[in-house]
Short mmCIF file of C-alpha atoms in Angstrom, two decimals:
data_model
loop_
_atom_site.label_atom_id
_atom_site.label_comp_id
_atom_site.label_asym_id
_atom_site.label_seq_id
_atom_site.Cartn_x
_atom_site.Cartn_y
_atom_site.Cartn_z
CA LYS B 1 0.00 0.00 0.00
CA GLN B 2 1.38 3.38 -1.02
CA GLU B 3 2.10 5.76 1.85
CA VAL B 4 2.94 9.40 1.34
CA THR B 5 4.70 11.60 3.88
CA GLN B 6 5.07 15.36 3.63
CA ILE B 7 7.65 17.34 5.57
CA PRO B 8 7.37 19.83 7.15
CA ALA B 9 3.75 19.75 8.29
CA ALA B 10 3.78 23.53 8.68
CA LEU B 11 6.12 26.32 7.64
CA SER B 12 6.11 30.07 8.24
CA VAL B 13 8.70 32.26 6.51
CA PRO B 14 9.17 35.93 5.55
CA GLU B 15 8.26 37.08 2.09
CA GLY B 16 10.97 36.71 -0.55
CA GLU B 17 12.54 33.48 0.68
CA ASN B 18 13.06 30.43 -1.51
CA LEU B 19 11.35 27.31 -0.14
CA VAL B 20 11.56 23.56 -0.50
CA LEU B 21 8.64 21.31 0.40
CA ASN B 22 9.35 17.61 0.66
CA CYS B 23 7.28 14.57 -0.18
CA SER B 24 8.32 10.92 0.19
CA PHE B 25 6.58 7.75 -0.92
CA THR B 26 7.03 4.05 -0.29
CA ASP B 27 6.13 2.44 -3.62
CA SER B 28 8.30 3.35 -6.63
CA ALA B 29 5.73 1.88 -9.05
CA ILE B 30 4.00 5.15 -9.80
CA TYR B 31 2.31 6.47 -12.92
CA ASN B 32 2.55 10.11 -12.07
CA LEU B 33 3.00 12.66 -9.32
CA GLN B 34 0.91 15.77 -8.90
CA TRP B 35 1.33 18.76 -6.62
CA PHE B 36 -1.78 20.64 -5.55
CA ARG B 37 -2.55 23.82 -3.69
CA GLN B 38 -5.55 24.10 -1.37
CA ASP B 39 -6.78 27.42 -0.02
CA PRO B 40 -8.93 27.41 3.16
CA GLY B 41 -12.44 26.15 2.43
CA LYS B 42 -11.65 25.52 -1.21
CA GLY B 43 -11.01 22.59 -3.49
CA LEU B 44 -7.65 21.54 -4.92
CA THR B 45 -5.84 23.48 -7.61
CA SER B 46 -3.34 21.51 -9.67
CA LEU B 47 0.10 23.12 -9.76
CA LEU B 48 2.40 20.64 -11.50
CA LEU B 49 2.12 17.16 -12.97
CA ILE B 50 5.17 14.91 -13.42
CA GLN B 51 4.67 11.72 -15.37
CA SER B 52 6.72 8.65 -14.49
CA SER B 53 9.07 9.11 -17.45
CA GLN B 54 9.86 12.70 -16.42
CA ARG B 55 12.13 14.03 -13.70
CA GLU B 56 10.86 17.57 -13.20
CA GLN B 57 8.36 20.21 -14.27
CA THR B 58 8.44 23.98 -14.00
CA SER B 59 5.71 26.60 -13.97
CA GLY B 60 6.64 30.19 -13.22
CA ARG B 61 8.21 30.33 -9.75
CA LEU B 62 7.44 26.68 -9.07
CA ASN B 63 9.63 23.69 -9.83
CA ALA B 64 8.83 20.11 -8.91
CA SER B 65 11.22 17.18 -9.15
CA LEU B 66 10.71 13.44 -8.94
CA ASP B 67 13.31 10.86 -7.93
CA LYS B 68 11.68 7.44 -8.05
CA SER B 69 14.81 5.59 -6.93
CA SER B 70 14.91 7.45 -3.62
CA GLY B 71 11.14 7.73 -3.28
CA ARG B 72 11.15 11.51 -3.11
CA SER B 73 9.63 14.56 -4.68
CA THR B 74 10.32 18.20 -3.90
CA LEU B 75 8.42 21.37 -4.67
CA TYR B 76 10.62 24.43 -4.93
CA ILE B 77 9.02 27.87 -4.60
CA ALA B 78 11.21 30.79 -5.60
CA ALA B 79 10.83 34.31 -4.21
CA SER B 80 7.84 33.49 -2.04
CA GLN B 81 4.90 35.92 -1.82
CA PRO B 82 2.06 36.29 0.71
CA GLY B 83 -0.32 34.99 -1.98
CA ASP B 84 1.54 31.67 -1.85
CA SER B 85 0.09 31.03 1.62
CA ALA B 86 -1.94 27.81 1.39
CA THR B 87 -1.72 24.08 2.05
CA TYR B 88 0.37 22.18 -0.47
CA LEU B 89 -0.45 18.54 -1.14
CA CYS B 90 1.48 15.95 -3.09
CA ALA B 91 -0.23 12.90 -4.52
CA PHE B 92 0.74 9.79 -6.45
CA SER B 93 -1.12 7.43 -8.71
CA GLY B 94 0.09 3.98 -9.59
CA GLY B 95 0.50 0.52 -8.18
CA GLY B 96 -2.27 -0.80 -10.41
CA ALA B 97 -4.85 1.81 -9.38
CA ASP B 98 -5.54 5.15 -10.97
CA GLY B 99 -6.76 6.88 -7.83
CA LEU B 100 -4.48 9.36 -6.10
CA THR B 101 -2.85 8.72 -2.72
CA PHE B 102 -2.28 11.97 -0.88
CA GLY B 103 0.04 13.17 1.83
CA LYS B 104 -1.38 15.21 4.71
CA GLY B 105 0.00 18.42 3.24
CA THR B 106 2.32 21.25 4.24
CA HIS B 107 0.59 24.33 5.64
CA LEU B 108 2.57 27.30 4.36
CA ILE B 109 2.38 30.86 5.65
CA ILE B 110 4.33 33.64 3.95
CA GLN B 111 4.67 36.65 6.21
CA PRO B 112 4.46 40.08 4.50
CA GLU X 1 -12.92 24.60 -20.47
CA ALA X 2 -15.47 24.41 -17.68
CA GLY X 3 -14.23 22.84 -14.47
CA VAL X 4 -15.67 20.08 -12.30
CA ALA X 5 -18.98 21.27 -10.84
CA GLN X 6 -20.20 20.16 -7.42
CA SER X 7 -23.28 20.96 -5.39
CA PRO X 8 -24.22 21.85 -2.77
CA ARG X 9 -21.25 23.81 -1.42
CA TYR X 10 -22.29 23.32 2.19
CA LYS X 11 -24.64 20.98 4.00
CA ILE X 12 -25.52 20.63 7.67
CA ILE X 13 -27.55 17.61 8.77
CA GLU X 14 -28.33 15.75 11.96
CA LYS X 15 -26.88 12.31 12.57
CA ARG X 16 -28.94 9.47 11.14
CA GLN X 17 -30.28 11.69 8.37
CA SER X 18 -29.44 11.10 4.72
CA VAL X 19 -27.63 13.41 2.30
CA ALA X 20 -26.67 13.40 -1.37
CA PHE X 21 -23.95 15.20 -3.27
CA TRP X 22 -23.81 15.85 -7.01
CA CYS X 23 -20.86 16.10 -9.40
CA ASN X 24 -20.60 17.04 -13.07
CA PRO X 25 -17.12 16.26 -14.45
CA ILE X 26 -15.26 17.95 -17.27
CA SER X 27 -16.81 17.06 -20.60
CA GLY X 28 -15.10 14.04 -22.15
CA HIS X 29 -13.44 12.87 -18.95
CA ALA X 30 -14.17 9.18 -18.68
CA THR X 31 -12.87 8.72 -15.15
CA LEU X 32 -14.59 10.23 -12.11
CA TYR X 33 -13.51 10.02 -8.48
CA TRP X 34 -15.04 10.83 -5.11
CA TYR X 35 -12.69 11.71 -2.26
CA GLN X 36 -13.31 12.37 1.42
CA GLN X 37 -11.13 14.96 3.16
CA ILE X 38 -11.32 15.10 6.94
CA LEU X 39 -9.99 18.29 8.54
CA GLY X 40 -6.19 18.26 8.71
CA GLN X 41 -5.83 15.21 6.45
CA GLY X 42 -5.18 14.64 2.79
CA PRO X 43 -8.08 13.49 0.62
CA LYS X 44 -8.89 9.78 0.69
CA LEU X 45 -10.30 7.98 -2.34
CA LEU X 46 -13.80 6.63 -1.80
CA ILE X 47 -14.77 5.42 -5.26
CA GLN X 48 -13.56 5.55 -8.85
CA PHE X 49 -15.74 5.23 -11.96
CA GLN X 50 -14.62 4.52 -15.50
CA ASN X 51 -17.52 5.71 -17.64
CA ASN X 52 -20.49 4.30 -15.68
CA GLY X 53 -18.69 1.29 -14.20
CA VAL X 54 -17.04 1.09 -10.78
CA VAL X 55 -13.25 0.53 -10.93
CA ASP X 56 -12.37 0.81 -7.25
CA ASP X 57 -14.67 1.13 -4.24
CA SER X 58 -12.47 -0.67 -1.73
CA GLN X 59 -12.47 2.26 0.71
CA LEU X 60 -16.16 3.09 0.44
CA PRO X 61 -18.12 2.27 3.63
CA LYS X 62 -20.77 0.37 1.76
CA ASP X 63 -23.06 -0.06 4.74
CA ARG X 64 -23.90 3.65 4.56
CA PHE X 65 -22.32 5.15 1.45
CA SER X 66 -23.45 4.60 -2.11
CA ALA X 67 -22.57 6.20 -5.42
CA GLU X 68 -23.73 5.99 -8.98
CA ARG X 69 -22.77 7.45 -12.32
CA LEU X 70 -25.65 7.07 -14.70
CA LYS X 71 -24.93 7.44 -18.42
CA GLY X 72 -21.23 7.86 -17.64
CA VAL X 73 -21.48 11.61 -16.98
CA ASP X 74 -22.88 13.07 -13.74
CA SER X 75 -22.46 11.26 -10.45
CA THR X 76 -24.14 11.30 -7.07
CA LEU X 77 -22.72 10.22 -3.72
CA LYS X 78 -25.18 9.38 -0.95
CA ILE X 79 -24.77 8.82 2.78
CA GLN X 80 -27.57 7.09 4.67
CA PRO X 81 -27.63 7.24 7.66
CA ALA X 82 -24.97 9.84 8.42
CA LYS X 83 -22.67 9.63 11.44
CA LEU X 84 -20.77 12.38 13.21
CA GLU X 85 -17.47 11.08 11.79
CA ASP X 86 -18.76 11.66 8.25
CA SER X 87 -18.19 15.39 8.76
CA ALA X 88 -15.69 16.24 6.03
CA VAL X 89 -15.26 17.85 2.65
CA TYR X 90 -16.34 15.60 -0.21
CA LEU X 91 -14.36 16.27 -3.35
CA CYS X 92 -15.14 15.13 -6.86
CA ALA X 93 -12.40 14.87 -9.48
CA SER X 94 -12.20 13.78 -13.09
CA SER X 95 -9.44 12.84 -15.49
CA LEU X 96 -9.13 12.08 -19.17
CA ASN X 97 -6.82 9.17 -18.41
CA SER X 98 -4.42 8.11 -15.67
CA ARG X 99 -1.50 9.96 -17.25
CA GLY X 100 -3.29 13.23 -17.85
CA GLY X 101 -3.63 14.59 -14.36
CA TYR X 102 -6.71 15.21 -12.28
CA THR X 103 -9.05 18.19 -11.97
CA PHE X 104 -10.92 18.71 -8.72
CA GLY X 105 -14.16 20.47 -7.96
CA SER X 106 -14.59 22.95 -5.10
CA GLY X 107 -16.06 20.28 -2.84
CA THR X 108 -19.05 19.95 -0.56
CA ARG X 109 -18.46 20.66 3.11
CA LEU X 110 -20.65 18.35 5.20
CA THR X 111 -21.25 18.92 8.89
CA VAL X 112 -23.10 16.24 10.83
CA VAL X 113 -24.44 17.40 14.20
#
């Protein structure tokens, strides 16, 4: 059974800092990895999708990497802004099932 | 393209009552999922449909939860009777295929009192 761990559980930093959010998983047989953002009381917004044949994806100030051999993914946020404050969730699909397995998320606060 | 639509946005019911949630996926997306997200946790898959057939319902509490996807488009998720521990956000998602990523709706926040 796939298990997903996200570290840290919470993070509060001043505006402008570069951040790294970590995600680890136990089963390397994955189809793809997806990072999501969730604002309070809202649904999930997809940020980046990395398919199993890829190693990283970039969108604006966000970069996500995938290392299947070590069972890790990282989300890098450059030049953080207060608008980046949200909960960030990583999720994997694979292991014979298409459904996503989520971590518990990292609650991020960017201080103005 | 239009996103995944869910209704209602909020629902408050008493325990032992029944409730139903509705989801309309992105047009053309064959796969539809229902997830349950308890406060402070990541979403947990309840059921997955491929067109109008069930692919995975291993984590659905079948004694009280049911779901259907008639005609392979809209879907409804029902809870009967509800328990206090069912209080959560119920999220619907759809995907074109397993490699194409997932799109989530805004969710329905259920409070059971």
